[in-house]
């Protein structure tokens, strides 16, 4: 087996065996004559053998490219022979167009907080109508429980979750259910605890800074190898673990002044791997720039990523549902239904408009010819938008089932790629709070203090006495989904409603039509209703707490369409408060906090009630 490591400043590198081979003598590595700064040696090794590197006689350090860290961050790595895993399900892949994503955190999806336990719940998602499970990061981090965004080993898998084989079993099980798997990866920083990469080389630079500290070195001296390091880890997830796509965390924090941006280099490598593997692969960016170049083709100067999150849709929908106006919600809260209408038809709300939160203009217009709607992800809730609130309260903590049903209809019938956050489909009441398990007391206290400052600055609710301690194990335990909820009211009705909407999305081509010209929105800000038209399908929501809305669905010049109900949520989850006028009416009357999906003839479909 070939052992190799990049350590450009070292004068001597040795491989130190560990575990059952700890008594064996160290193995000197030789300089690679063809690659500057690289060291290499061949040795007999089997799956599971543990090892570390010593640089110039220093302490043993884990391999930066170790696929397994059995003892956690800072411990020796272990050899992983990827060819040994017995994959059961051939998988042709599942592309992004037409997808419905489900954001899932392994550590709280089940009480066990492990891959195998989560895999046992995948039938629920397949039955619901999900197409892709989107996992929060699974790289090693300190302790057992955490969100995963402070990982320190981009090639390895968190051992308490089940390690590399556990992830492979989860992916294989998902594919057996027809589900693709998306993995959240973090390239913009590494966690502060156990990060030993600087010992090996210039992986970080003081030229740029991020909210989490020193930036990853993407453009300073030595950055060629750093870029290869992160691109290589991305390809390994897609190749060795059969992952279908990657969600790239906070790409706006990837500071790169080189002529060819890191993201363009990464997307080209992923597209090439997809051609080699003969299955679709994709990259989804989390970006707050509202920059169409993120997903524009590389040939026209873009980065060539396949999709990006759209927080503007979330902010507009959130303000329309809740009336909140603090922080970054301020611009959307001035006229939330107008903001929602703009995002539904244009994608971005801030597309060169002034952002009071930033104190400047923000974003750029999106060209629908270059960026079809499915390249934007829409959602009512995410791990960030819930977890960065002081109490980690979901929408279900304050909104009625009717308003939750309205939110679901707008997300799942929007022209974009929809995404649900775990438990959202039944209106889960469990919070999603920020939790950590740092073993360094000083770091733990710094995290506590930092979160309190953030909560106070954003006025997310509660007081210092109410805010959960990230280090308290009870904080994580509160976030574990309660799997008894889906069987009882009102959760069971909400779950059935989501199933109905996802069935319509599969059966009605209009709901996945990529033509932006076939999406129109009308709304009444004062009366608090909005109607989204997707070709012959109308999704009409009444967000008013106490008033019936009468909404004309015909055009000013054409005849009123013949309408029939495809799905409806009225008072109590039935059709109470819903009235669709007769053949010549073209009018719907929708009760307070209710939603109806109607189709025009010649579209056919029976009445379906959650």
Coordinates of C-alpha atoms in Angstrom, one line a residue:
X1 CA 0.0 0.0 0.0
X2 CA 1.2 3.5 -0.8
X3 CA 1.4 6.0 2.1
X4 CA 1.9 9.6 1.0
X5 CA 1.6 13.0 2.6
X6 CA 2.2 16.7 1.6
X7 CA 4.6 18.3 4.1
X8 CA 6.6 20.9 2.1
X9 CA 8.6 22.4 5.1
X10 CA 9.6 19.1 6.7
X11 CA 13.1 17.7 6.5
X12 CA 12.1 14.3 7.6
X13 CA 8.8 12.3 7.7
X14 CA 8.2 8.9 9.2
X15 CA 5.2 6.7 9.4
X16 CA 4.4 5.7 13.0
X17 CA 2.3 2.5 13.4
X18 CA -0.3 2.5 16.2
X19 CA -2.9 0.1 17.6
X20 CA -2.0 -3.6 17.2
X21 CA 1.1 -2.6 15.2
X22 CA 2.4 0.0 17.7
X23 CA 5.5 -2.2 18.5
X24 CA 6.7 -2.2 14.9
X25 CA 9.5 0.2 14.0
X26 CA 8.7 3.5 12.2
X27 CA 8.9 3.6 8.5
X28 CA 10.8 6.5 6.9
X29 CA 9.2 8.2 3.9
X30 CA 11.2 9.5 0.9
X31 CA 10.7 12.7 -1.0
X32 CA 8.6 12.4 -4.1
X33 CA 10.9 13.4 -6.9
X34 CA 8.0 14.3 -9.2
X35 CA 5.8 16.3 -6.8
X36 CA 7.4 19.1 -4.7
X37 CA 6.7 18.9 -1.0
X38 CA 5.3 15.3 -1.1
X39 CA 6.7 12.3 0.8
X40 CA 5.9 8.6 0.1
X41 CA 6.6 5.0 1.1
X42 CA 5.1 1.6 0.4
X43 CA 4.3 -0.8 3.2
X44 CA 2.1 -3.9 3.8
X45 CA -1.1 -2.7 5.4
X46 CA -4.7 -4.0 5.8
X47 CA -8.1 -2.4 6.4
X48 CA -8.1 -1.1 10.0
X49 CA -4.4 -0.8 10.5
X50 CA -3.7 2.4 12.5
X51 CA -0.9 4.8 11.7
X52 CA 0.2 8.4 12.1
X53 CA 3.0 10.7 10.7
X54 CA 5.9 12.3 12.5
X55 CA 7.4 15.4 11.0
X56 CA 11.1 16.1 11.9
X57 CA 10.8 13.9 15.0
X58 CA 7.8 15.6 16.4
X59 CA 4.6 14.1 17.9
X60 CA 2.5 11.7 15.9
X61 CA -0.1 13.5 13.7
X62 CA -3.1 12.0 12.0
X63 CA -2.9 11.7 8.2
X64 CA -4.7 14.8 6.7
X65 CA -6.3 12.4 4.2
X66 CA -7.2 9.7 6.7
X67 CA -10.6 8.2 5.8
X68 CA -11.1 7.0 9.4
X69 CA -10.1 8.4 12.8
X70 CA -11.2 5.6 15.2
X71 CA -10.2 7.6 18.3
X72 CA -11.6 10.9 17.1
X73 CA -9.9 14.1 16.1
X74 CA -6.2 14.2 16.9
X75 CA -5.8 10.4 17.2
X76 CA -4.1 8.1 14.7
X77 CA -5.8 7.3 11.4
X78 CA -6.9 3.9 10.2
X79 CA -6.5 2.3 6.8
X80 CA -9.8 2.0 4.9
X81 CA -10.0 -0.4 2.0
X82 CA -13.1 0.9 0.1
X83 CA -13.1 -2.2 -2.2
X84 CA -14.1 -4.4 0.8
X85 CA -17.6 -3.0 1.3
X86 CA -20.4 -5.3 0.0
X87 CA -22.7 -2.8 -1.9
X88 CA -26.1 -4.4 -2.3
X89 CA -28.0 -2.0 -4.6
X90 CA -26.8 -1.0 -8.1
X91 CA -27.5 2.7 -8.4
X92 CA -27.8 4.6 -11.7
X93 CA -28.1 7.9 -9.8
X94 CA -30.9 10.4 -9.4
X95 CA -30.5 13.9 -10.9
X96 CA -31.4 17.2 -9.4
X97 CA -34.2 18.3 -11.7
X98 CA -37.5 17.2 -10.2
X99 CA -35.9 16.5 -6.8
X100 CA -37.4 17.0 -3.4
X101 CA -34.7 17.2 -0.7
X102 CA -35.0 16.4 3.0
X103 CA -32.4 17.9 5.4
X104 CA -31.5 15.4 8.0
X105 CA -29.0 15.4 11.0
X106 CA -27.8 11.9 11.8
X107 CA -27.3 12.8 15.5
X108 CA -30.9 13.8 16.3
X109 CA -32.9 12.0 13.6
X110 CA -33.2 9.1 16.1
X111 CA -32.4 8.7 19.8
X112 CA -29.5 6.5 18.9
X113 CA -27.9 9.2 16.7
X114 CA -26.2 6.9 14.3
X115 CA -26.3 5.9 10.6
X116 CA -27.9 2.5 11.1
X117 CA -30.8 3.8 13.2
X118 CA -31.4 6.6 10.7
X119 CA -31.4 4.0 7.9
X120 CA -34.2 2.1 9.6
X121 CA -36.4 5.3 9.1
X122 CA -35.7 5.7 5.4
X123 CA -38.9 3.9 4.4
X124 CA -40.8 6.8 6.0
X125 CA -39.1 9.3 3.5
X126 CA -39.6 7.1 0.5
X127 CA -43.3 6.7 1.4
X128 CA -43.6 10.5 1.9
X129 CA -42.3 11.2 -1.6
X130 CA -38.8 12.5 -0.9
X131 CA -36.2 11.9 -3.6
X132 CA -33.0 12.9 -1.9
X133 CA -31.8 12.8 1.8
X134 CA -29.5 15.8 2.5
X135 CA -27.2 15.0 5.4
X136 CA -25.7 17.6 7.6
X137 CA -21.8 17.2 7.8
X138 CA -20.5 13.8 9.0
X139 CA -16.8 14.6 9.3
X140 CA -15.2 14.1 12.7
X141 CA -15.6 16.7 15.4
X142 CA -14.9 16.9 19.1
X143 CA -17.0 14.8 21.4
X144 CA -20.1 12.7 20.3
X145 CA -22.8 15.3 19.6
X146 CA -22.7 18.4 17.5
X147 CA -24.0 20.0 14.3
X148 CA -20.9 18.9 12.4
X149 CA -19.8 22.3 11.1
X150 CA -16.7 22.3 13.3
X151 CA -15.2 19.2 11.7
X152 CA -11.5 19.0 11.3
X153 CA -10.9 16.1 8.9
X154 CA -12.6 16.6 5.5
X155 CA -11.8 13.0 4.3
X156 CA -13.1 11.1 7.4
X157 CA -16.4 10.1 8.9
X158 CA -17.5 10.8 12.5
X159 CA -16.8 7.5 14.4
X160 CA -19.8 7.8 16.9
X161 CA -22.1 7.9 13.9
X162 CA -20.7 4.6 12.6
X163 CA -17.6 5.6 10.7
X164 CA -17.0 5.0 7.0
X165 CA -18.8 1.6 6.8
X166 CA -21.8 3.1 8.7
X167 CA -22.1 5.9 6.1
X168 CA -21.8 3.3 3.3
X169 CA -24.6 1.2 4.8
X170 CA -26.8 4.3 5.1
X171 CA -26.2 5.3 1.5
X172 CA -26.7 1.8 0.3
X173 CA -30.0 1.5 2.2
X174 CA -31.1 4.9 0.8
X175 CA -30.4 3.8 -2.7
X176 CA -32.4 0.6 -2.0
X177 CA -35.4 2.8 -1.2
X178 CA -34.8 4.8 -4.4
X179 CA -33.5 7.8 -2.5
X180 CA -30.4 9.8 -3.5
X181 CA -28.1 11.1 -0.8
X182 CA -26.6 14.6 -0.6
X183 CA -23.8 15.4 1.8
X184 CA -23.1 18.8 3.4
X185 CA -19.3 19.5 3.2
X186 CA -17.4 22.5 4.7
X187 CA -14.5 23.9 2.7
X188 CA -14.4 27.4 4.1
X189 CA -12.9 26.6 7.5
X190 CA -12.0 23.8 9.9
X191 CA -13.1 23.5 13.5
X192 CA -10.9 25.2 16.2
X193 CA -10.3 22.0 18.2
X194 CA -7.9 19.4 17.0
X195 CA -7.1 21.1 13.7
X196 CA -3.5 19.9 13.0
X197 CA -3.4 20.8 9.3
X198 CA -1.1 23.8 9.8
X199 CA 1.6 21.4 11.1
X200 CA 1.8 19.9 7.6
X201 CA 1.7 22.9 5.4
X202 CA 0.1 26.3 4.5
X203 CA -3.5 25.1 4.5
X204 CA -4.6 28.5 5.9
X205 CA -3.7 32.1 5.2
X206 CA -3.8 35.4 7.0
X207 CA -4.5 37.2 3.7
X208 CA -8.3 36.6 4.3
X209 CA -10.5 36.1 7.3
X210 CA -13.8 34.4 7.8
X211 CA -16.4 34.7 10.6
X212 CA -14.7 31.5 12.0
X213 CA -11.1 32.8 11.9
X214 CA -8.3 32.4 9.5
X215 CA -9.3 31.5 5.9
X216 CA -8.5 28.4 4.0
X217 CA -5.6 29.1 1.6
X218 CA -7.1 29.1 -1.9
X219 CA -4.9 31.8 -3.5
X220 CA -1.7 32.3 -1.5
X221 CA 1.6 30.4 -2.0
X222 CA 1.0 26.7 -1.6
X223 CA -2.7 27.0 -2.6
X224 CA -2.4 24.6 -5.5
X225 CA -2.1 21.7 -3.1
X226 CA -4.7 23.0 -0.7
X227 CA -7.2 23.3 -3.6
X228 CA -6.4 19.7 -4.6
X229 CA -6.8 18.6 -1.0
X230 CA -10.4 19.9 -0.8
X231 CA -11.4 18.9 -4.3
X232 CA -10.0 15.4 -3.7
X233 CA -12.1 15.0 -0.6
X234 CA -15.2 16.1 -2.5
X235 CA -14.6 13.5 -5.2
X236 CA -13.9 10.8 -2.6
X237 CA -17.4 11.3 -1.1
X238 CA -19.0 10.9 -4.5
X239 CA -16.8 8.1 -5.7
X240 CA -16.0 6.0 -2.6
X241 CA -19.3 6.5 -0.7
X242 CA -21.6 6.7 -3.8
X243 CA -23.0 10.0 -2.6
X244 CA -25.1 11.7 -5.3
X245 CA -24.5 15.4 -4.6
X246 CA -22.7 17.8 -2.2
X247 CA -24.1 20.8 -0.4
X248 CA -21.2 23.3 -0.1
X249 CA -21.4 25.3 3.1
X250 CA -21.1 29.1 2.9
X251 CA -19.3 29.4 -0.4
X252 CA -19.3 33.2 0.1
X253 CA -16.6 32.6 2.7
X254 CA -14.3 30.9 0.2
X255 CA -11.9 33.8 -0.5
X256 CA -10.2 33.2 -3.9
X257 CA -8.6 35.9 -6.0
X258 CA -7.2 33.6 -8.6
X259 CA -8.3 33.8 -12.2
X260 CA -10.1 30.5 -12.0
X261 CA -12.2 30.3 -8.9
X262 CA -12.0 27.3 -6.7
X263 CA -15.7 26.6 -7.3
X264 CA -15.3 26.5 -11.0
X265 CA -12.4 24.1 -10.6
X266 CA -14.4 21.9 -8.3
X267 CA -17.5 21.8 -10.5
X268 CA -15.4 20.9 -13.5
X269 CA -13.8 18.0 -11.5
X270 CA -17.3 16.8 -10.4
X271 CA -18.7 16.9 -13.9
X272 CA -15.7 14.9 -15.2
X273 CA -16.2 12.3 -12.4
X274 CA -19.9 12.1 -13.3
X275 CA -18.9 11.3 -16.9
X276 CA -16.5 8.6 -15.7
X277 CA -19.0 7.0 -13.3
X278 CA -21.8 7.4 -15.8
X279 CA -24.3 8.7 -13.2
X280 CA -25.5 12.2 -12.4
X281 CA -23.6 14.2 -9.7
X282 CA -24.3 17.7 -8.6
X283 CA -23.2 20.5 -6.3
X284 CA -25.5 22.8 -4.3
X285 CA -24.1 26.0 -2.9
X286 CA -25.1 27.8 0.2
X287 CA -24.4 31.4 -0.7
X288 CA -25.8 34.7 0.6
X289 CA -24.5 36.7 -2.4
X290 CA -27.6 36.3 -4.6
X291 CA -25.1 36.0 -7.4
X292 CA -26.4 34.3 -10.6
X293 CA -22.7 33.5 -11.6
X294 CA -22.7 30.8 -8.9
X295 CA -24.8 28.5 -11.1
X296 CA -24.1 30.1 -14.5
X297 CA -22.1 27.8 -16.9
X298 CA -18.3 27.9 -16.7
X299 CA -18.2 28.6 -20.4
X300 CA -19.9 31.9 -19.8
X301 CA -17.9 32.9 -16.8
X302 CA -19.9 31.3 -14.1
X303 CA -18.8 28.8 -11.5
X304 CA -20.9 26.0 -13.0
X305 CA -22.5 24.8 -9.8
X306 CA -25.8 23.0 -10.3
X307 CA -27.9 24.8 -7.7
X308 CA -27.9 27.2 -4.8
X309 CA -30.0 27.8 -1.7
X310 CA -32.3 30.8 -1.9
X311 CA -32.7 32.4 1.6
X312 CA -34.7 35.2 0.1
X313 CA -37.6 32.8 -0.5
X314 CA -37.4 31.7 3.1
X315 CA -37.2 35.2 4.5
X316 CA -40.2 36.3 2.5
X317 CA -42.3 33.3 3.4
X318 CA -41.2 33.5 7.1
X319 CA -42.2 37.2 7.4
X320 CA -45.5 36.5 5.7
X321 CA -46.3 33.7 8.1
X322 CA -45.0 35.2 11.3
X323 CA -44.9 38.9 11.0
X324 CA -41.3 39.0 12.3
X325 CA -39.3 42.0 11.2
X326 CA -36.0 41.9 13.1
X327 CA -32.6 41.6 11.6
X328 CA -32.4 40.4 8.0
X329 CA -36.2 40.1 7.9
X330 CA -36.7 43.9 7.9
X331 CA -36.8 44.5 4.1
X332 CA -39.1 41.5 3.5
X333 CA -41.5 42.5 6.3
X334 CA -42.4 45.9 4.8
X335 CA -44.7 44.0 2.3
X336 CA -44.2 40.3 2.8
X337 CA -46.6 39.0 0.2
X338 CA -45.1 41.3 -2.4
X339 CA -41.7 40.0 -1.4
X340 CA -43.0 36.5 -1.7
X341 CA -44.5 37.1 -5.0
X342 CA -41.2 38.5 -6.3
X343 CA -39.2 35.6 -5.1
X344 CA -41.7 33.1 -6.6
X345 CA -41.4 34.7 -10.1
X346 CA -37.9 36.2 -10.0
X347 CA -36.0 33.9 -7.7
X348 CA -34.1 36.6 -5.7
X349 CA -35.8 39.4 -3.8
X350 CA -32.5 41.3 -3.5
X351 CA -31.4 41.4 -7.1
X352 CA -29.5 44.7 -7.0
X353 CA -31.9 46.3 -4.5
X354 CA -31.0 48.1 -1.3
X355 CA -30.6 45.9 1.8
X356 CA -31.1 47.8 5.0
X357 CA -29.6 44.8 6.9
X358 CA -26.3 45.2 4.9
X359 CA -26.5 48.9 4.5
X360 CA -25.9 48.6 0.7
X361 CA -27.4 47.3 -2.5
X362 CA -27.2 43.5 -2.8
X363 CA -27.5 40.8 -5.4
X364 CA -27.9 40.8 -9.1
X365 CA -30.8 39.9 -11.4
X366 CA -31.2 36.3 -12.4
X367 CA -31.5 35.4 -16.1
X368 CA -34.1 32.6 -16.3
X369 CA -32.6 31.5 -19.7
X370 CA -29.3 30.6 -17.9
X371 CA -30.7 29.6 -14.5
X372 CA -33.9 27.5 -14.7
X373 CA -35.9 27.6 -11.5
X374 CA -34.9 24.2 -10.3
X375 CA -31.4 25.5 -9.8
X376 CA -32.7 27.4 -6.7
X377 CA -33.7 25.6 -3.5
X378 CA -36.7 26.8 -1.6
X379 CA -37.7 26.0 2.0
X380 CA -39.7 27.2 4.9
X381 CA -37.3 25.9 7.5
X382 CA -33.6 24.8 7.6
X383 CA -31.1 23.8 10.3
X384 CA -29.7 27.3 10.2
X385 CA -32.9 29.3 10.2
X386 CA -34.3 27.3 13.2
X387 CA -31.1 26.6 15.0
X388 CA -29.7 30.1 15.0
X389 CA -32.8 31.3 16.8
X390 CA -32.2 31.6 20.6
X391 CA -34.7 28.9 21.5
X392 CA -34.4 26.8 18.3
X393 CA -38.1 27.1 17.9
X394 CA -39.7 25.7 14.7
X395 CA -42.6 27.3 12.9
X396 CA -44.9 24.7 14.6
X397 CA -44.1 26.2 18.0
X398 CA -46.2 29.4 17.1
X399 CA -48.2 28.8 13.9
X400 CA -51.5 27.0 13.5
X401 CA -51.7 23.8 11.5
X402 CA -53.5 25.8 8.8
X403 CA -50.6 28.2 8.4
X404 CA -48.1 25.3 8.3
X405 CA -50.3 23.7 5.6
X406 CA -50.1 27.0 3.6
X407 CA -46.3 27.0 4.0
X408 CA -46.0 23.4 2.8
X409 CA -48.1 24.2 -0.3
X410 CA -46.0 27.1 -1.3
X411 CA -42.8 25.3 -0.8
X412 CA -43.8 22.0 -2.6
X413 CA -45.6 23.7 -5.4
X414 CA -43.1 26.5 -6.1
X415 CA -41.1 26.4 -9.3
X416 CA -37.9 25.7 -7.4
X417 CA -36.4 22.5 -5.9
X418 CA -38.1 22.2 -2.6
X419 CA -36.5 21.1 0.7
X420 CA -38.0 20.1 4.0
X421 CA -36.2 20.0 7.4
X422 CA -36.5 16.8 9.3
X423 CA -39.8 16.5 11.1
X424 CA -41.3 19.5 9.2
X425 CA -43.6 17.1 7.4
X426 CA -45.6 16.4 10.5
X427 CA -45.1 19.8 12.2
X428 CA -42.6 18.5 14.8
X429 CA -42.7 20.3 18.1
X430 CA -39.2 19.3 19.1
X431 CA -36.8 22.3 18.9
X432 CA -33.6 22.4 16.9
X433 CA -31.1 24.1 19.1
X434 CA -27.3 24.7 18.8
X435 CA -25.4 22.0 20.7
X436 CA -21.8 21.1 21.0
X437 CA -19.6 18.6 22.9
X438 CA -16.3 20.4 23.1
X439 CA -13.7 18.8 25.4
X440 CA -11.7 22.0 25.8
X441 CA -13.3 24.0 28.7
X442 CA -12.0 27.3 27.4
X443 CA -13.5 26.7 23.9
X444 CA -16.7 25.5 25.4
X445 CA -17.1 28.8 27.4
X446 CA -16.1 30.8 24.3
X447 CA -18.9 29.1 22.3
X448 CA -21.4 29.8 25.1
X449 CA -20.5 33.5 25.2
X450 CA -20.5 33.8 21.4
X451 CA -24.0 32.4 21.0
X452 CA -25.4 34.7 23.7
X453 CA -24.0 37.7 22.0
X454 CA -25.5 36.6 18.7
X455 CA -28.9 35.9 20.2
X456 CA -29.0 39.3 21.9
X457 CA -27.9 41.1 18.7
X458 CA -30.7 39.5 16.6
X459 CA -33.5 39.7 19.2
X460 CA -34.5 36.1 18.6
X461 CA -36.6 36.0 21.7
X462 CA -36.3 34.9 25.3
X463 CA -33.7 36.1 27.8
X464 CA -30.3 34.9 28.9
X465 CA -31.9 32.7 31.5
X466 CA -34.0 31.0 28.8
X467 CA -31.2 30.4 26.2
X468 CA -30.0 26.8 26.1
X469 CA -26.4 26.0 27.0
X470 CA -24.8 24.4 23.9
X471 CA -22.6 22.2 26.1
X472 CA -25.5 20.8 28.2
X473 CA -26.3 17.2 27.0
X474 CA -29.9 18.0 27.6
X475 CA -29.8 20.6 24.7
X476 CA -29.0 17.8 22.2
X477 CA -31.6 15.5 23.8
X478 CA -34.4 18.1 23.3
X479 CA -33.6 18.2 19.6
X480 CA -34.2 14.4 19.0
X481 CA -37.3 13.9 16.9
X482 CA -40.3 12.4 18.7
X483 CA -41.4 9.6 16.4
X484 CA -44.6 9.2 18.3
X485 CA -45.9 12.5 17.0
X486 CA -46.7 11.5 13.4
X487 CA -49.5 9.1 14.6
X488 CA -51.4 11.7 16.6
X489 CA -53.3 15.0 15.9
X490 CA -52.6 17.4 14.5
X491 CA -49.4 15.9 13.2
X492 CA -51.0 13.0 11.4
X493 CA -53.1 15.3 9.3
X494 CA -50.1 17.5 8.4
X495 CA -48.1 14.4 7.4
X496 CA -51.0 13.3 5.1
X497 CA -51.1 16.8 3.6
X498 CA -47.4 16.7 2.7
X499 CA -48.0 13.3 1.1
X500 CA -50.8 14.7 -0.9
X501 CA -48.8 17.6 -2.1
X502 CA -45.8 15.5 -3.0
X503 CA -48.1 13.1 -4.9
X504 CA -49.5 16.0 -6.9
X505 CA -46.0 17.1 -7.6
X506 CA -45.2 13.7 -9.1
X507 CA -48.4 13.4 -11.1
X508 CA -48.8 16.9 -12.5
X509 CA -46.2 18.0 -15.0
X510 CA -47.1 21.6 -14.4
X511 CA -45.6 21.5 -10.9
X512 CA -42.1 20.7 -12.2
X513 CA -42.4 22.7 -15.4
X514 CA -39.1 24.6 -15.8
X515 CA -40.6 27.3 -18.0
X516 CA -40.6 30.5 -15.9
X517 CA -43.2 32.0 -18.2
X518 CA -45.8 29.6 -16.9
X519 CA -45.5 30.8 -13.3
X520 CA -47.6 33.8 -12.2
X521 CA -48.6 35.2 -8.9
X522 CA -51.4 37.5 -7.7
X523 CA -51.8 38.7 -4.1
X524 CA -53.5 41.1 -1.8
X525 CA -51.2 42.5 0.9
X526 CA -54.0 43.9 3.0
X527 CA -56.3 40.9 2.8
X528 CA -53.3 38.5 3.2
X529 CA -54.0 36.1 0.4
X530 CA -51.7 34.9 -2.5
X531 CA -52.3 32.7 -5.5
X532 CA -49.5 31.0 -7.3
X533 CA -50.3 29.7 -10.8
X534 CA -48.2 26.9 -12.3
X535 CA -49.8 26.6 -15.8
X536 CA -53.2 25.1 -15.2
X537 CA -52.6 24.6 -11.5
X538 CA -53.4 27.3 -8.9
X539 CA -52.2 27.2 -5.3
X540 CA -54.2 29.7 -3.3
X541 CA -53.4 30.5 0.4
X542 CA -55.2 32.7 2.8
X543 CA -52.9 33.7 5.6
X544 CA -55.4 35.9 7.3
X545 CA -56.3 34.8 10.9
X546 CA -60.0 35.6 10.7
X547 CA -61.2 36.6 7.2
X548 CA -62.5 34.7 4.2
X549 CA -60.7 35.5 1.0
X550 CA -62.5 35.7 -2.4
X551 CA -60.0 35.3 -5.1
X552 CA -60.6 35.5 -8.9
X553 CA -58.4 33.1 -10.9
X554 CA -59.4 34.1 -14.3
X555 CA -57.6 36.5 -16.6
X556 CA -58.9 40.0 -17.2
X557 CA -59.6 39.3 -20.9
X558 CA -60.2 35.6 -21.2
X559 CA -63.1 33.5 -20.0
X560 CA -63.2 32.3 -16.4
X561 CA -61.7 28.8 -16.2
X562 CA -63.6 25.7 -15.2
X563 CA -62.0 24.6 -11.9
X564 CA -61.9 21.5 -9.7
X565 CA -60.3 20.9 -6.4
X566 CA -57.1 18.8 -6.4
X567 CA -56.3 19.3 -2.7
X568 CA -57.5 21.5 0.1
X569 CA -56.8 22.2 3.8
X570 CA -59.5 24.1 5.6
X571 CA -60.4 24.3 9.2
X572 CA -59.5 21.1 11.0
X573 CA -57.5 19.8 8.1
X574 CA -60.6 19.1 5.9
X575 CA -62.3 21.3 3.3
X576 CA -64.2 23.5 5.7
X577 CA -63.9 27.1 4.5
X578 CA -63.1 26.1 0.9
X579 CA -65.5 26.9 -1.9
X580 CA -64.7 26.7 -5.6
X581 CA -67.3 28.4 -7.7
X582 CA -69.1 26.5 -10.5
X583 CA -68.1 25.9 -14.1
X584 CA -68.3 29.6 -15.2
X585 CA -67.1 31.2 -11.9
X586 CA -63.3 31.0 -11.9
X587 CA -63.4 32.1 -8.3
X588 CA -62.3 30.5 -5.1
X589 CA -63.3 31.4 -1.6
X590 CA -60.8 30.3 1.0
X591 CA -61.3 30.5 4.8
X592 CA -58.8 31.9 7.2
X593 CA -55.5 30.1 7.5
X594 CA -56.4 27.7 4.7
X595 CA -55.2 26.6 1.3
X596 CA -56.6 25.1 -1.8
X597 CA -55.0 23.6 -4.9
X598 CA -57.2 23.7 -7.9
X599 CA -56.8 22.6 -11.5
X600 CA -58.3 24.1 -14.7
X601 CA -60.0 21.9 -17.3
X602 CA -58.8 20.1 -19.4
X603 CA -56.5 19.1 -16.5
X604 CA -58.2 16.1 -14.9
X605 CA -58.0 15.0 -11.3
X606 CA -60.3 14.1 -8.5
X607 CA -60.9 15.8 -5.2
X608 CA -58.2 15.0 -2.7
X609 CA -58.4 16.1 0.9
X610 CA -55.6 15.6 3.5

